[in-house]
PDB file of N, CA and C in Angstrom:
ATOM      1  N   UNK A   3     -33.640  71.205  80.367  1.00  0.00           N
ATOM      2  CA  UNK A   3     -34.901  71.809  80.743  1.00  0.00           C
ATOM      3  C   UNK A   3     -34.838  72.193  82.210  1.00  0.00           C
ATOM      4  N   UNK A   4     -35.112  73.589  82.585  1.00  0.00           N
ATOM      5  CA  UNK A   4     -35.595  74.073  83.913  1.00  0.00           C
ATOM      6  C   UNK A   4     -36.536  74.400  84.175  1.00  0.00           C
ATOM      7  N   UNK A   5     -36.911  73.588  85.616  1.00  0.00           N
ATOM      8  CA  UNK A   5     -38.141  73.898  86.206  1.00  0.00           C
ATOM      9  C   UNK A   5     -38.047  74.703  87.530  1.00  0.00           C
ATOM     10  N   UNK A   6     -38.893  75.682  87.637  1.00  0.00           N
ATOM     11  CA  UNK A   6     -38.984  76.438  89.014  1.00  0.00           C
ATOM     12  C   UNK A   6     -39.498  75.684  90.239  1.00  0.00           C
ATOM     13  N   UNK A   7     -38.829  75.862  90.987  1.00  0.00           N
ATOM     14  CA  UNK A   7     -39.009  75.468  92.871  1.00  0.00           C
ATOM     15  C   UNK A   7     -40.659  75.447  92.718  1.00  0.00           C
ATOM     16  N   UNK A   8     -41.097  76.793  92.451  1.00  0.00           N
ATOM     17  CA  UNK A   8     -42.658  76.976  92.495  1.00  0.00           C
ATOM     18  C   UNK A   8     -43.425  75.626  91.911  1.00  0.00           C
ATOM     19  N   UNK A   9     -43.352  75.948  90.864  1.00  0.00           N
ATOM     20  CA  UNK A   9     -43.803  74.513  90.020  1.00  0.00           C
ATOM     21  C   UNK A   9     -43.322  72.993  90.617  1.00  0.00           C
ATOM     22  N   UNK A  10     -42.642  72.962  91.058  1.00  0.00           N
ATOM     23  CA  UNK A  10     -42.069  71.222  91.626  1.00  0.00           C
ATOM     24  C   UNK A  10     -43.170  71.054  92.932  1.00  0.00           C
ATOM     25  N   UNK A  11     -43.059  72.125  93.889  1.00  0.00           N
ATOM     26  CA  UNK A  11     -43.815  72.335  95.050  1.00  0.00           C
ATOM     27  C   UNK A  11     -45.317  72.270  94.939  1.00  0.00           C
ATOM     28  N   UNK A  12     -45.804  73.311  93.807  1.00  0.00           N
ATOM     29  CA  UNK A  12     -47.049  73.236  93.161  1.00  0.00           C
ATOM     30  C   UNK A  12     -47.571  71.601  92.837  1.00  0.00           C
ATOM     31  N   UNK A  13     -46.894  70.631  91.484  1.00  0.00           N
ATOM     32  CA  UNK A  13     -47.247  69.772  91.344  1.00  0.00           C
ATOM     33  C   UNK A  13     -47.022  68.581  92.425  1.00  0.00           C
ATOM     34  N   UNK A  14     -45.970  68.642  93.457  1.00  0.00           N
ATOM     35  CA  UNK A  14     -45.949  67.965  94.274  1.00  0.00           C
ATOM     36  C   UNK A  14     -46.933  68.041  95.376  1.00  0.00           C
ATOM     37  N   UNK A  15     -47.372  69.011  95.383  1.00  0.00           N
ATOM     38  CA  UNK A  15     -48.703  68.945  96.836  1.00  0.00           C
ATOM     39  C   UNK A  15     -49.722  68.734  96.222  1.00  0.00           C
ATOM     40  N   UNK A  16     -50.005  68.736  94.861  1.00  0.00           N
ATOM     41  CA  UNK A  16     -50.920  68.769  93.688  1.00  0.00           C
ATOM     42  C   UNK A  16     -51.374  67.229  93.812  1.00  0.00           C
ATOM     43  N   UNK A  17     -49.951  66.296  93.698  1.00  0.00           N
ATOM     44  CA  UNK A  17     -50.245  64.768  93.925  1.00  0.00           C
ATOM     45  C   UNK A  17     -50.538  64.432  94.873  1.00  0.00           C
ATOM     46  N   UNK A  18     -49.981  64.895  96.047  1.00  0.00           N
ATOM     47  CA  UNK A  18     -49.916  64.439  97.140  1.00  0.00           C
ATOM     48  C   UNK A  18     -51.375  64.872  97.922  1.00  0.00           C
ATOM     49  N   UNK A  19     -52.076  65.728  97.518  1.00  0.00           N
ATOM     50  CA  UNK A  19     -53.145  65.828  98.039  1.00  0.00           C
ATOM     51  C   UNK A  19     -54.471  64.726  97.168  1.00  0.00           C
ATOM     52  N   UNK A  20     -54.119  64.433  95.939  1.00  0.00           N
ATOM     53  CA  UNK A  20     -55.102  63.563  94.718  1.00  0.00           C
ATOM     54  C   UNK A  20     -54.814  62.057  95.463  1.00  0.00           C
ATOM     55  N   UNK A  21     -53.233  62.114  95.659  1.00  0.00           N
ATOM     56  CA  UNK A  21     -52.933  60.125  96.086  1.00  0.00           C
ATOM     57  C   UNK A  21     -51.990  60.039  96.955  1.00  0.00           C
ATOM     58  N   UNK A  22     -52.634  60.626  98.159  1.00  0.00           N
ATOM     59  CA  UNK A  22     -51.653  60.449  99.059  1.00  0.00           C
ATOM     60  C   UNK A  22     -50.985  58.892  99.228  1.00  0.00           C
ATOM     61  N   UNK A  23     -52.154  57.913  99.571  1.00  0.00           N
ATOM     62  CA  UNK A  23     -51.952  56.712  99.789  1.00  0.00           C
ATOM     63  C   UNK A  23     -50.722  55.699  98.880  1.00  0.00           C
ATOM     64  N   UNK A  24     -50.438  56.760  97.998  1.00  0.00           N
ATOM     65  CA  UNK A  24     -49.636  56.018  96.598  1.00  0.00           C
ATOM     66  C   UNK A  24     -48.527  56.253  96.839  1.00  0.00           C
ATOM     67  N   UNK A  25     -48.153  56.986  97.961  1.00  0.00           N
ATOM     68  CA  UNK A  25     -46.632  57.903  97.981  1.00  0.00           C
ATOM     69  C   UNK A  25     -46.221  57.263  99.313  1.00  0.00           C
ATOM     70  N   UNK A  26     -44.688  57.071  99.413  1.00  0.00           N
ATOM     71  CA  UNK A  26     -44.259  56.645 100.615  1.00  0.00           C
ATOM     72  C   UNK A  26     -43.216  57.473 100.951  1.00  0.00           C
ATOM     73  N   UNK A  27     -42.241  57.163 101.953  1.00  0.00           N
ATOM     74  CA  UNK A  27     -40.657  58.232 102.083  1.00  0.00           C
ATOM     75  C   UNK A  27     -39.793  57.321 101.420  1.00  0.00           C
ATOM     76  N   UNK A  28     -40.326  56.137 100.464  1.00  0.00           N
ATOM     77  CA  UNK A  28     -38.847  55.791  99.697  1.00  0.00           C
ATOM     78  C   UNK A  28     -38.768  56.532  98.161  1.00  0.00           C
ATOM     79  N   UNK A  29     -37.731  56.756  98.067  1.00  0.00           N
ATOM     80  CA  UNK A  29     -37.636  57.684  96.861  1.00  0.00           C
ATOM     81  C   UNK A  29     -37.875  57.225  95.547  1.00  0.00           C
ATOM     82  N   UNK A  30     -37.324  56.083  95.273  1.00  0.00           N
ATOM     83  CA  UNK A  30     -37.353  54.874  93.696  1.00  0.00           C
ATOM     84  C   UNK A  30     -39.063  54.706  93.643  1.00  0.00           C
ATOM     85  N   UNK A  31     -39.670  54.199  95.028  1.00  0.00           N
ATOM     86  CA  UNK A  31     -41.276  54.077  94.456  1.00  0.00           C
ATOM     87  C   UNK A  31     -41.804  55.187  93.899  1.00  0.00           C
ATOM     88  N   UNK A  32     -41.694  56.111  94.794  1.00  0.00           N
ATOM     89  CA  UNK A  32     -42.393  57.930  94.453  1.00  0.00           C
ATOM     90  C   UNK A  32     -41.838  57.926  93.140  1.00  0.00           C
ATOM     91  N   UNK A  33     -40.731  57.384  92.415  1.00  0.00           N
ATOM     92  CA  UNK A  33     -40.198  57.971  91.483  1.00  0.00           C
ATOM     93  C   UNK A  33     -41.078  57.518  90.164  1.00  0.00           C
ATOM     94  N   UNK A  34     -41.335  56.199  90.481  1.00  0.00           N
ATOM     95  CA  UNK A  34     -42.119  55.375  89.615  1.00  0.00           C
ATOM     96  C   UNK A  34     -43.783  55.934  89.500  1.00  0.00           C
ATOM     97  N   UNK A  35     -44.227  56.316  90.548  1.00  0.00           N
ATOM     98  CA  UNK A  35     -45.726  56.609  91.060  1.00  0.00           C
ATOM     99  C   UNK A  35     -45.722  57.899  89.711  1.00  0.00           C
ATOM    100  N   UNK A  36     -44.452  59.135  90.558  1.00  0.00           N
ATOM    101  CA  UNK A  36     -44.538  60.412  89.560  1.00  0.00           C
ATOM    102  C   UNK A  36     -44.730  60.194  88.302  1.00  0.00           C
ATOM    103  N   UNK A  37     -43.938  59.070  87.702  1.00  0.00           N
ATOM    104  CA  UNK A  37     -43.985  58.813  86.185  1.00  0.00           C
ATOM    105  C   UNK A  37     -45.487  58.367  85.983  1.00  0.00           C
ATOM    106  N   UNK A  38     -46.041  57.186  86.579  1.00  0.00           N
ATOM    107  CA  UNK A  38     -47.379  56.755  86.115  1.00  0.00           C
ATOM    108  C   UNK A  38     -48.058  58.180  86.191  1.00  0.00           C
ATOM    109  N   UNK A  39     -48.460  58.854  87.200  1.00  0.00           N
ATOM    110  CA  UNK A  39     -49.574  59.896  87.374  1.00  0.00           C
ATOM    111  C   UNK A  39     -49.401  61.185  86.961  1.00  0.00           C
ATOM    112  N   UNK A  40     -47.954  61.347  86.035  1.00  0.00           N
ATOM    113  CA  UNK A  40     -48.037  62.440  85.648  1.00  0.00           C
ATOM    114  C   UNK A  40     -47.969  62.152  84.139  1.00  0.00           C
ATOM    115  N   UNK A  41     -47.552  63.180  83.016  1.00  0.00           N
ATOM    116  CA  UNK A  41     -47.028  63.191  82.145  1.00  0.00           C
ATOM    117  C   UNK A  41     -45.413  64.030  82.035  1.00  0.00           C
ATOM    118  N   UNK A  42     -45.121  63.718  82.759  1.00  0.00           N
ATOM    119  CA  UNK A  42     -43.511  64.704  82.750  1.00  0.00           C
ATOM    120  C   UNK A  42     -42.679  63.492  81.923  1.00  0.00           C
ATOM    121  N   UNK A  43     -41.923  64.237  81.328  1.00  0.00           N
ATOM    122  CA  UNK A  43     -41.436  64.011  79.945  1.00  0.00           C
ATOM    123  C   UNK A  43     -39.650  63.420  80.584  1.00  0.00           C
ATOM    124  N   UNK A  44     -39.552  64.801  81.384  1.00  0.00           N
ATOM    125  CA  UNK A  44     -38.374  64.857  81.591  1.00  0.00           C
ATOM    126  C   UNK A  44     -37.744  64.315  82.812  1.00  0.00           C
ATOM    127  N   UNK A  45     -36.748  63.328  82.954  1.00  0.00           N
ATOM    128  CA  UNK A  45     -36.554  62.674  84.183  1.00  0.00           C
ATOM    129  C   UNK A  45     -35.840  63.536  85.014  1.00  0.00           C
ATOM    130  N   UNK A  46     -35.051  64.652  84.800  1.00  0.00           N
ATOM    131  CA  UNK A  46     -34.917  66.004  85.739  1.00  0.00           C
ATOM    132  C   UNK A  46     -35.506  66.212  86.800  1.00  0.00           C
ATOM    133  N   UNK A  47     -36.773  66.532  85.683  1.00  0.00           N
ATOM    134  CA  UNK A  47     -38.017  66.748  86.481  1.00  0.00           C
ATOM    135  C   UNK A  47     -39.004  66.159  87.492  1.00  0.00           C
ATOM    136  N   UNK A  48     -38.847  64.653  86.889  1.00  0.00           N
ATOM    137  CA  UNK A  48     -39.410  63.520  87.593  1.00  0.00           C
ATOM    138  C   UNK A  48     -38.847  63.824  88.911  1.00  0.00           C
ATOM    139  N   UNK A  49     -37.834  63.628  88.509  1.00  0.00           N
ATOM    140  CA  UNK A  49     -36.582  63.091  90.261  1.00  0.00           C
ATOM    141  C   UNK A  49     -37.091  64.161  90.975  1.00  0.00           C
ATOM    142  N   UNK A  50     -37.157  65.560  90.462  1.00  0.00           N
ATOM    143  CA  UNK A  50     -37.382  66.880  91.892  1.00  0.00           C
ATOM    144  C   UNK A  50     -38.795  66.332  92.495  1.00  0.00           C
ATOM    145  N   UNK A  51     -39.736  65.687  91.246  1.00  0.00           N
ATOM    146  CA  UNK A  51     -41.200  66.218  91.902  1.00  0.00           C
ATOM    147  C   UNK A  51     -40.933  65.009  93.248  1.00  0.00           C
ATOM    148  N   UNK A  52     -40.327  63.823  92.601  1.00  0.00           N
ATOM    149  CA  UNK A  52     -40.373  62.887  93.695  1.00  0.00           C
ATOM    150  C   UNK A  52     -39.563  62.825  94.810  1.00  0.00           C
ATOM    151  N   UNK A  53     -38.240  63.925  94.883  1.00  0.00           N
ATOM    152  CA  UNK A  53     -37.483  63.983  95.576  1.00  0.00           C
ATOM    153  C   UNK A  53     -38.430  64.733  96.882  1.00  0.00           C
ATOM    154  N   UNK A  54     -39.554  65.848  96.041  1.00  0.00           N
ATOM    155  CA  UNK A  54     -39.808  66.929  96.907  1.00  0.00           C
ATOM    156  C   UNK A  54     -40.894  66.060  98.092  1.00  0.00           C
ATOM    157  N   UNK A  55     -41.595  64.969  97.168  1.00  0.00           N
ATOM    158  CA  UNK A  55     -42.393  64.379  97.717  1.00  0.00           C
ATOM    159  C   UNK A  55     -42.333  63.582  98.943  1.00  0.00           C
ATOM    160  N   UNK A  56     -41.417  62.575  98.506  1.00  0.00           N
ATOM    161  CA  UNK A  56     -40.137  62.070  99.672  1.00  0.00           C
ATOM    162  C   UNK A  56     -39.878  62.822 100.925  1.00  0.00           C
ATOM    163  N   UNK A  57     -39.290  64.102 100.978  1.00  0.00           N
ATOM    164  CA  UNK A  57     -39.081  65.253 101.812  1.00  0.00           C
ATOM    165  C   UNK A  57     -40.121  64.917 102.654  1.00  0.00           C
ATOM    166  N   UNK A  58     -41.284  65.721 102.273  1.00  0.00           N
ATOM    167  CA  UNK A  58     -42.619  65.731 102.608  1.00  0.00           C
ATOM    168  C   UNK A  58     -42.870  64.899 103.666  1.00  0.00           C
ATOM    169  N   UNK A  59     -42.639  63.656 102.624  1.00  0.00           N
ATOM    170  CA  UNK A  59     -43.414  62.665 103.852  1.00  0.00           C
ATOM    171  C   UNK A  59     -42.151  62.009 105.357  1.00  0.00           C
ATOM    172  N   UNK A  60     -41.292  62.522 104.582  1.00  0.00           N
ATOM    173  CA  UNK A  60     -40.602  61.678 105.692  1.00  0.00           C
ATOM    174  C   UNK A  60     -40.224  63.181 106.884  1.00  0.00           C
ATOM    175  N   UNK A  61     -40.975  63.978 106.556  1.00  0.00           N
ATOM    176  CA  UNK A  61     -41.165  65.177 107.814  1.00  0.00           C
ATOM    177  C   UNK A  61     -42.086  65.025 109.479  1.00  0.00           C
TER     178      UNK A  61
END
């Protein structure tokens, strides 16, 4: 399964603006958080949204 940059970026500022407080710059928690608060199926997918999230915060 492929997901577009757009969409990872989209749902990642999507969370990050709903729970910020839930997200840190370690990657394994975000990874866990993405799974509870989303429904993404696919762990592909998981890893980008939380990878992107990660990024984010540790900017």
């Amino acid at each position: 399964m492929s997901i577009k940059p757009e969409r990872v970026i989209e749902l990642g500022d999507s969370l990050l603006g709903q729970h910020r407080n839930t997200f840190s710059d370690d990657f394994e928690t975000n990874k866990e958080n993405v799974q509870q608060l989303t429904e993404v199926e696919s762990q592909k997918v998981r890893n980008r949204v939380a990878g992107y999230i990660t990024r984010k915060l540790r900017q």
